[in-house]
Coordinates of C-alpha atoms in Angstrom, one line a residue:
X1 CA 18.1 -13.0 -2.8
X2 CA 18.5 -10.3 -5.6
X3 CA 19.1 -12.7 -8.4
X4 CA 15.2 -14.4 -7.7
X5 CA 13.2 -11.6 -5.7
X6 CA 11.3 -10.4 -8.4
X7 CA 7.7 -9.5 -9.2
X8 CA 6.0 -11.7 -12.0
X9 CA 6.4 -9.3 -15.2
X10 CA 4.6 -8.6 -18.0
X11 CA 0.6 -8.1 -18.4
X12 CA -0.5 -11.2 -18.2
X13 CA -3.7 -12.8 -16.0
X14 CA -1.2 -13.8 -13.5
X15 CA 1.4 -10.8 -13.9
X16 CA 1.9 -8.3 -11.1
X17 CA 0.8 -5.6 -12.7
X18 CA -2.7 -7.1 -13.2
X19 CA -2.5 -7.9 -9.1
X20 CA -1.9 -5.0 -7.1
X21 CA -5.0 -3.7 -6.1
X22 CA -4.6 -4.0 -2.9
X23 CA -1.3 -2.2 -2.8
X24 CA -3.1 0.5 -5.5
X25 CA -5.7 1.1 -2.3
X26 CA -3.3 1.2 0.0
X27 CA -1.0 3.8 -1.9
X28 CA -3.8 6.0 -1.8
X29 CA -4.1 5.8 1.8
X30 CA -0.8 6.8 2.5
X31 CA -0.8 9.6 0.7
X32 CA -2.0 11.9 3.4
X33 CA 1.6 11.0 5.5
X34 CA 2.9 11.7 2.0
X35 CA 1.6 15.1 1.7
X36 CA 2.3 16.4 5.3
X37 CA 5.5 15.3 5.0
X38 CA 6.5 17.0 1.2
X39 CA 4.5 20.2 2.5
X40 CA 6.6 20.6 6.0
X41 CA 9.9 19.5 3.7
X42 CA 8.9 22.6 1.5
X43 CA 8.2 25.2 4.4
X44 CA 11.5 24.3 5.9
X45 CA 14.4 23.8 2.8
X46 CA 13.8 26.1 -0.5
X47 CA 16.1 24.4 -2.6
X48 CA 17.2 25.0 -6.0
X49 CA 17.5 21.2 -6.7
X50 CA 16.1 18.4 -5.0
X51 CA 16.4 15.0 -5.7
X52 CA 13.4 12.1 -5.0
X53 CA 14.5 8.4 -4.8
X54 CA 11.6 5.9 -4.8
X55 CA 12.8 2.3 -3.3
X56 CA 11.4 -1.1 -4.4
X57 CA 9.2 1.1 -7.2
X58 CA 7.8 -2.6 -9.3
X59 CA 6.3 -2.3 -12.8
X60 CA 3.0 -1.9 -13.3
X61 CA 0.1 1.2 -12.8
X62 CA 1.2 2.1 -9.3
X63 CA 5.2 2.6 -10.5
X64 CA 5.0 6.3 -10.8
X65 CA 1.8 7.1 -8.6
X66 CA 3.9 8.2 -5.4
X67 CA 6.4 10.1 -7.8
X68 CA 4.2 12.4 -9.5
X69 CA 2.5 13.3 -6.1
X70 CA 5.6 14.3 -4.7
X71 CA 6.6 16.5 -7.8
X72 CA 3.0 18.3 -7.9
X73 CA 2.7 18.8 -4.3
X74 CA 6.3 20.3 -4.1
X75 CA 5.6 22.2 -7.5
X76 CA 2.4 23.3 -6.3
X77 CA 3.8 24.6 -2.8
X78 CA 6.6 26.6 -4.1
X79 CA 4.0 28.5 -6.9
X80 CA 2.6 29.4 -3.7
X81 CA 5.4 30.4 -1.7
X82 CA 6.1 33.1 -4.8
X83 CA 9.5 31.0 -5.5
X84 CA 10.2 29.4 -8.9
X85 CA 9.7 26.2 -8.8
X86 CA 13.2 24.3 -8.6
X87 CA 14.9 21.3 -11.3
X88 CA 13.8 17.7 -10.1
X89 CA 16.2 15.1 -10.3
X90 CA 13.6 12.2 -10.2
X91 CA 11.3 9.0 -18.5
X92 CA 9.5 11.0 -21.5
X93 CA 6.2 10.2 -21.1
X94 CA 6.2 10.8 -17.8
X95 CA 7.2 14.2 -17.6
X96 CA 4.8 14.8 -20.4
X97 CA 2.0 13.8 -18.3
X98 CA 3.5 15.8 -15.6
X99 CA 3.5 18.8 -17.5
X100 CA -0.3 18.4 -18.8
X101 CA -1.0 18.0 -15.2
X102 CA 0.5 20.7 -13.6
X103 CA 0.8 23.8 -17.0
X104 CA 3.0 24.7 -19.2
X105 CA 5.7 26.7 -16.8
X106 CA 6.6 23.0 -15.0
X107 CA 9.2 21.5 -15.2
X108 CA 12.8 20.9 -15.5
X109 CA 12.9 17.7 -14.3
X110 CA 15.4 14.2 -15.0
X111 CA 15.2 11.0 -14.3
X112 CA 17.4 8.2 -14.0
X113 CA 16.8 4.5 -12.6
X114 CA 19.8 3.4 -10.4
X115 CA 20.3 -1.0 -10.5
X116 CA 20.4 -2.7 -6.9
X117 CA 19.1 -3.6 -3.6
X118 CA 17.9 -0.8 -1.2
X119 CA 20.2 -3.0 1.0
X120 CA 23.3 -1.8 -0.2
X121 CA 24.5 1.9 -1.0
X122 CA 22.6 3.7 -4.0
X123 CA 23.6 6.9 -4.1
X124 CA 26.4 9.6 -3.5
X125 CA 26.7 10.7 0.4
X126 CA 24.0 13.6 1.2
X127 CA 22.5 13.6 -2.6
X128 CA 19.3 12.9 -1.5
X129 CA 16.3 15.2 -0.4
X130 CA 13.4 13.0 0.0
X131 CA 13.0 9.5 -0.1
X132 CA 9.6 7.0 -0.7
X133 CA 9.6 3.4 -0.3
X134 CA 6.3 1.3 -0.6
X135 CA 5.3 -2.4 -0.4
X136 CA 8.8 -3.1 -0.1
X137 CA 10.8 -3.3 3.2
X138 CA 8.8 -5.8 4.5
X139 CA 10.8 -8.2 2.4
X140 CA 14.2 -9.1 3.8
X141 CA 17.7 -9.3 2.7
X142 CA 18.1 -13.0 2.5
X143 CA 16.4 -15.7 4.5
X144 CA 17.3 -15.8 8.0
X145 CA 20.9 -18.3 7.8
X146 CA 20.0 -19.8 11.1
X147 CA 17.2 -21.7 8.8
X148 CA 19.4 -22.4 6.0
X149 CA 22.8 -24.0 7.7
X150 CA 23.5 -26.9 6.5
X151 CA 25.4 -28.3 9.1
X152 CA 22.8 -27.6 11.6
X153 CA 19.4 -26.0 10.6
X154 CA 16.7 -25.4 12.5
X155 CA 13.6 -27.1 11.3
X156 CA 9.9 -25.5 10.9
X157 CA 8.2 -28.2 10.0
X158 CA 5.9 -28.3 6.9
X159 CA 6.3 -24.2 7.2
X160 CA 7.6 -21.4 4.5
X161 CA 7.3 -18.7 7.3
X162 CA 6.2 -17.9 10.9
X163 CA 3.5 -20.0 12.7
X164 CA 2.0 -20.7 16.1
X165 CA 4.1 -23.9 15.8
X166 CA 7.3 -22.7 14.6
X167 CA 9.7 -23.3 17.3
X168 CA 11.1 -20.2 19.4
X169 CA 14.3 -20.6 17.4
X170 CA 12.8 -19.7 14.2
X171 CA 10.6 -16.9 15.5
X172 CA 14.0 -15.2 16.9
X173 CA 15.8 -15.9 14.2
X174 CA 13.4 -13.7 11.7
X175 CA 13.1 -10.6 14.3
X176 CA 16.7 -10.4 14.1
X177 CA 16.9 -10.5 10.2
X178 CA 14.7 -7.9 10.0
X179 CA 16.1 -5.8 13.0
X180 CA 19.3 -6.3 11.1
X181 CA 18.3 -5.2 8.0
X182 CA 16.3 -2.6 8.8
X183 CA 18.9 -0.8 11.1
X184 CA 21.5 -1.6 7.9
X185 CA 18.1 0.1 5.3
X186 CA 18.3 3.2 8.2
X187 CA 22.4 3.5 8.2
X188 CA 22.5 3.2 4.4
X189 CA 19.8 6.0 3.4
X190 CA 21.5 8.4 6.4
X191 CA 24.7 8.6 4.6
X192 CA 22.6 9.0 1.1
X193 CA 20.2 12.0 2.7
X194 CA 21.2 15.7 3.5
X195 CA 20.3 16.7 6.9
X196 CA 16.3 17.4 7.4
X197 CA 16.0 15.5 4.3
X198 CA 12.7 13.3 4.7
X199 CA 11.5 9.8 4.0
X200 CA 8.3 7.9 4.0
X201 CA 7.9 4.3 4.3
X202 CA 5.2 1.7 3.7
X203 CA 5.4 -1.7 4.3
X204 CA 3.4 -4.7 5.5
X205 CA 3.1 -4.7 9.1
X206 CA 0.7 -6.3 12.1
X207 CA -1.1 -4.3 14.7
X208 CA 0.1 -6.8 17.9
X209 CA 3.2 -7.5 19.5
X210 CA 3.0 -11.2 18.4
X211 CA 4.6 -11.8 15.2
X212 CA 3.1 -15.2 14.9
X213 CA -0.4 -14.2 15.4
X214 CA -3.4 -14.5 12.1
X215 CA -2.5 -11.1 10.9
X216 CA 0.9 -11.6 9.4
X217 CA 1.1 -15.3 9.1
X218 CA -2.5 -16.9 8.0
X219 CA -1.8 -16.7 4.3
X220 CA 1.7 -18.3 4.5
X221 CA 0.0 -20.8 6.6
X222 CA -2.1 -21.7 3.5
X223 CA 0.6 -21.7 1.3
X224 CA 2.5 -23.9 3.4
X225 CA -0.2 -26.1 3.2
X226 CA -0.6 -26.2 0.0
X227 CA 3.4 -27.1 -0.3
X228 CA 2.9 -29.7 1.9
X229 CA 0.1 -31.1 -0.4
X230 CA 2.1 -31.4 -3.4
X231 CA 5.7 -31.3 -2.4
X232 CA 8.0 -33.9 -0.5
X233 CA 9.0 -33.0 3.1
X234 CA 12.4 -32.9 2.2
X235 CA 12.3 -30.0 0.1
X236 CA 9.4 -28.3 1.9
X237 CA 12.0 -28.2 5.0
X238 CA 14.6 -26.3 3.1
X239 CA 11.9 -23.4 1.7
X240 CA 11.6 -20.3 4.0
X241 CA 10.1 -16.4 2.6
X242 CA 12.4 -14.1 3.3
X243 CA 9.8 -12.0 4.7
X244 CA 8.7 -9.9 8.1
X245 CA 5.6 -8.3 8.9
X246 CA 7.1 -5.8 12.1
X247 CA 4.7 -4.4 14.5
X248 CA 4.6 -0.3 15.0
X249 CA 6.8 -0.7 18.3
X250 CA 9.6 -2.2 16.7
X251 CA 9.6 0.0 13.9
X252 CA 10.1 2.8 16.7
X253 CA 12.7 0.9 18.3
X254 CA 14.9 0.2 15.5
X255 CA 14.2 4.0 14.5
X256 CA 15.4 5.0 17.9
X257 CA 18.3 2.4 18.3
X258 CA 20.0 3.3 15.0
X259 CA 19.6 7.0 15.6
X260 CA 20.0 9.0 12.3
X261 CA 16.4 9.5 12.0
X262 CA 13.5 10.6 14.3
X263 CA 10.0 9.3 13.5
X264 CA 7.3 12.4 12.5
X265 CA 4.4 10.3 11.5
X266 CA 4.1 6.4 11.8
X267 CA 0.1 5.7 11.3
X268 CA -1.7 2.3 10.4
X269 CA -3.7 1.8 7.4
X270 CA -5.6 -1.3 7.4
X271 CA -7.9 -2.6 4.8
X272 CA -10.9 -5.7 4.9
X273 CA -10.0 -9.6 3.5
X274 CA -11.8 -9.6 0.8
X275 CA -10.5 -6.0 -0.4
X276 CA -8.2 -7.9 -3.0
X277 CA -11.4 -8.1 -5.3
X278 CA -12.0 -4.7 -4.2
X279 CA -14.6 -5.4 -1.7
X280 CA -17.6 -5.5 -3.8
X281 CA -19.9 -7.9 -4.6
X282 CA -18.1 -10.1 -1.6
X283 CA -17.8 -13.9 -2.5
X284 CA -15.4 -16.0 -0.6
X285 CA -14.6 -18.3 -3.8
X286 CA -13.5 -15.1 -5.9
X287 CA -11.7 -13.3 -3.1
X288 CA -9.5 -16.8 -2.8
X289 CA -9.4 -16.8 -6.8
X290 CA -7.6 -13.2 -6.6
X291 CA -5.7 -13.6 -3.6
X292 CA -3.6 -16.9 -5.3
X293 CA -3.0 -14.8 -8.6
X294 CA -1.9 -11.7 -6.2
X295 CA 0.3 -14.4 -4.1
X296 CA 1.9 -15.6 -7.1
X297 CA 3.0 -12.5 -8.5
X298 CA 5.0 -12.1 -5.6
X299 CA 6.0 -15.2 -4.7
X300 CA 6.7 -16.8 -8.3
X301 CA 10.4 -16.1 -9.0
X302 CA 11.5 -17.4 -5.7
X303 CA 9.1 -20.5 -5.4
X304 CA 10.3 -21.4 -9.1
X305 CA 14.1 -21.0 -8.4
X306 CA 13.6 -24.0 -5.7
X307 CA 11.0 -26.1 -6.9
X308 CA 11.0 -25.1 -10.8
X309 CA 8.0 -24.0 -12.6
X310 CA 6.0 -26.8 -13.1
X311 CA 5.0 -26.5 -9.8
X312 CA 3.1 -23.1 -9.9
X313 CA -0.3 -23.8 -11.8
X314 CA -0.8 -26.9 -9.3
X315 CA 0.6 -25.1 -6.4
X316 CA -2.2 -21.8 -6.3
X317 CA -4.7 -23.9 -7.7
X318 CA -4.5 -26.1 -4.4
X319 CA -3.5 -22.4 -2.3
X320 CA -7.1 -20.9 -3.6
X321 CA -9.1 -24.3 -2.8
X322 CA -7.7 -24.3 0.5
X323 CA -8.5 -20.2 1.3
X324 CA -11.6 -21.2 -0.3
X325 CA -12.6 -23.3 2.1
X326 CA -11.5 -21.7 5.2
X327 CA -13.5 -18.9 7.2
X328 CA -10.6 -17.3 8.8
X329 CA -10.2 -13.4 8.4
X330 CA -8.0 -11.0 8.9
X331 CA -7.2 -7.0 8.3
X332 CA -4.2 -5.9 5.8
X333 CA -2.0 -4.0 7.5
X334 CA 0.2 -1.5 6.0
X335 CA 2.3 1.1 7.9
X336 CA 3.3 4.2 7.2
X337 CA 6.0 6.2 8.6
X338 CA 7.3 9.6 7.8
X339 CA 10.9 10.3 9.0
X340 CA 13.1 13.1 9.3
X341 CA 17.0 13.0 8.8
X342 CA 18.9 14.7 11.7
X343 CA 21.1 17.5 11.7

């Protein structure tokens, strides 16, 4: 999945970094798990050096948000504490508006961006202190291979994800990709972070047990059917988003099963339908209008790698006119868990 699991670059109408609102508000609501967690982290480990990995950080206004809160509110908390504030191991700018933000006496900090999936070792054993990761773990490691062998698949049909008709089969088959790849996410960062090191963790979830209920799957259902509008069956039944919206349970579960962490936090931040637009001046035909360009900036590297680009323009025109046209709502649901590295 690494070679096509991309955001849509640049700053164009369609690019990701003119589409992420909604994960802008959402950012923002997380920040108070954010700040409990940096503040405990500070009243408990007075290091000299700490180093701050952000996961799955796209490009775009929200790259550096969670970043710079982390260095202020650790900065801030050691000024406090009557301790000089220690060397960050986290680009110019950046540390330029770091240092207008926080005086003159901040600072040293370095920063270095490390190639590769969050799926796979990053870092030296126990070099990290703290970890973030938003937006990001909700996307999985590859598509589930039960859907995807070619000697005996198991069919979805006229789906790209999870629906009240996909058959048991496919349902299992996704809760064990993520359970899988969210224990390996958990093994992985244990051996990267020192002991009582943190880490706080956003991703798409659903509030109910049932992970083929409105919540996580209505929008895929309208992308399927927009698919199935434009595309031949053949190739519809060999397209599946490598993608899982888990529940708070099995978040807590898998946290518990793998052992290295324990959860301090795990809270659920959940924002209106229409908030893509940014909830004012509601109108269904806009909200659908924003929703397709915010679909597409997520969802255009891997679409185009199967079906090729001349598909896109068609494919979320078709994907707004049929959201357009449909009264079904539902919540986005983030959540947001703060975890803490064992001895």
């Amino acid at each position: 999945m690494e070679p096509v699991l991309s955001r849509k670059g640049g700053t164009g109408e369609e690019s990701y970094a003119n589409n992420s609102k909604l994960q802008s508000t959402c950012l923002s609501l997380s920040m108070p798990v954010l700040k409990q967690a940096m503040l405990s982290f500070c009243c408990t480990d007075l290091l000299e050096t700490i180093t701050i990995a952000d996961l799955g950080c796209a490009s775009g206004p929200n790259t550096f948000i969670a970043v710079s809160e982390i260095i202020s509110i650790m900065y801030k908390k050691f000024c406090e504490l009557g301790r000089s504030p220690p060397e960050f191991q986290s680009l110019t700018a950046f540390q330029e508006k770091l240092q207008q933000e926080n005086g003159p006496k901040f600072g040293p900090f370095f920063t270095a961006g490390v190639p590769g999936s969050f799926y796979g070792r990053l870092f030296p054993s126990k070099t990290l202190h703290f970890v973030h990761s938003f937006s990001s773990l909700h996307w999985l490691s590859q598509v589930p291979p039960e859907l995807v062998d070619k000697a005996n698949p198991v069919i979805n049909k006229g789906k790209i994800f999870i629906s009240r008709t996909s058959p048991a089969a496919v349902i299992d088959s996704y809760v064990t990709q993520f359970r899988k790849d969210f224990t390996l996410f958990l093994k992985l960062r244990s051996e990267e972070i020192a002991p009582k090191g943190r880490m706080v963790l956003t991703l798409r979830g659903r509030t109910t047990p049932d992970p083929t209920s409105d919540q996580s799957c209505l929008l895929w259902d309208y992308l399927g059917q927009a698919f199935q509008d434009l595309v031949a069956k053949e190739m519809l039944d060999g397209y599946y988003t490598p993608y899982y919206e888990p529940c708070p349970e099995e978040i807590q579960a898998e946290v518990e099963k793998e052992g290295s962490f324990a959860v301090d936090r795990l809270e659920v931040v959940a924002l209106p339908w229409d908030y893509v637009n940014g909830g004012i001046n509601y109108d269904r035909a806009l909200t659908a209008k924003e929703m397709a360009k915010a679909m597409r900036a997520v969802n255009e590297s891997m679409i185009g790698s199967h079906f090729g680009a001349d598909i896109m323009d068609r494919l979320f025109h078709r994907f707004m006119e049929i959201m357009a046209a449909n009264t079904m709502e539902v919540e986005h649901v983030r959540l947001v868990v703060s975890l803490i590295r064992n001895a």
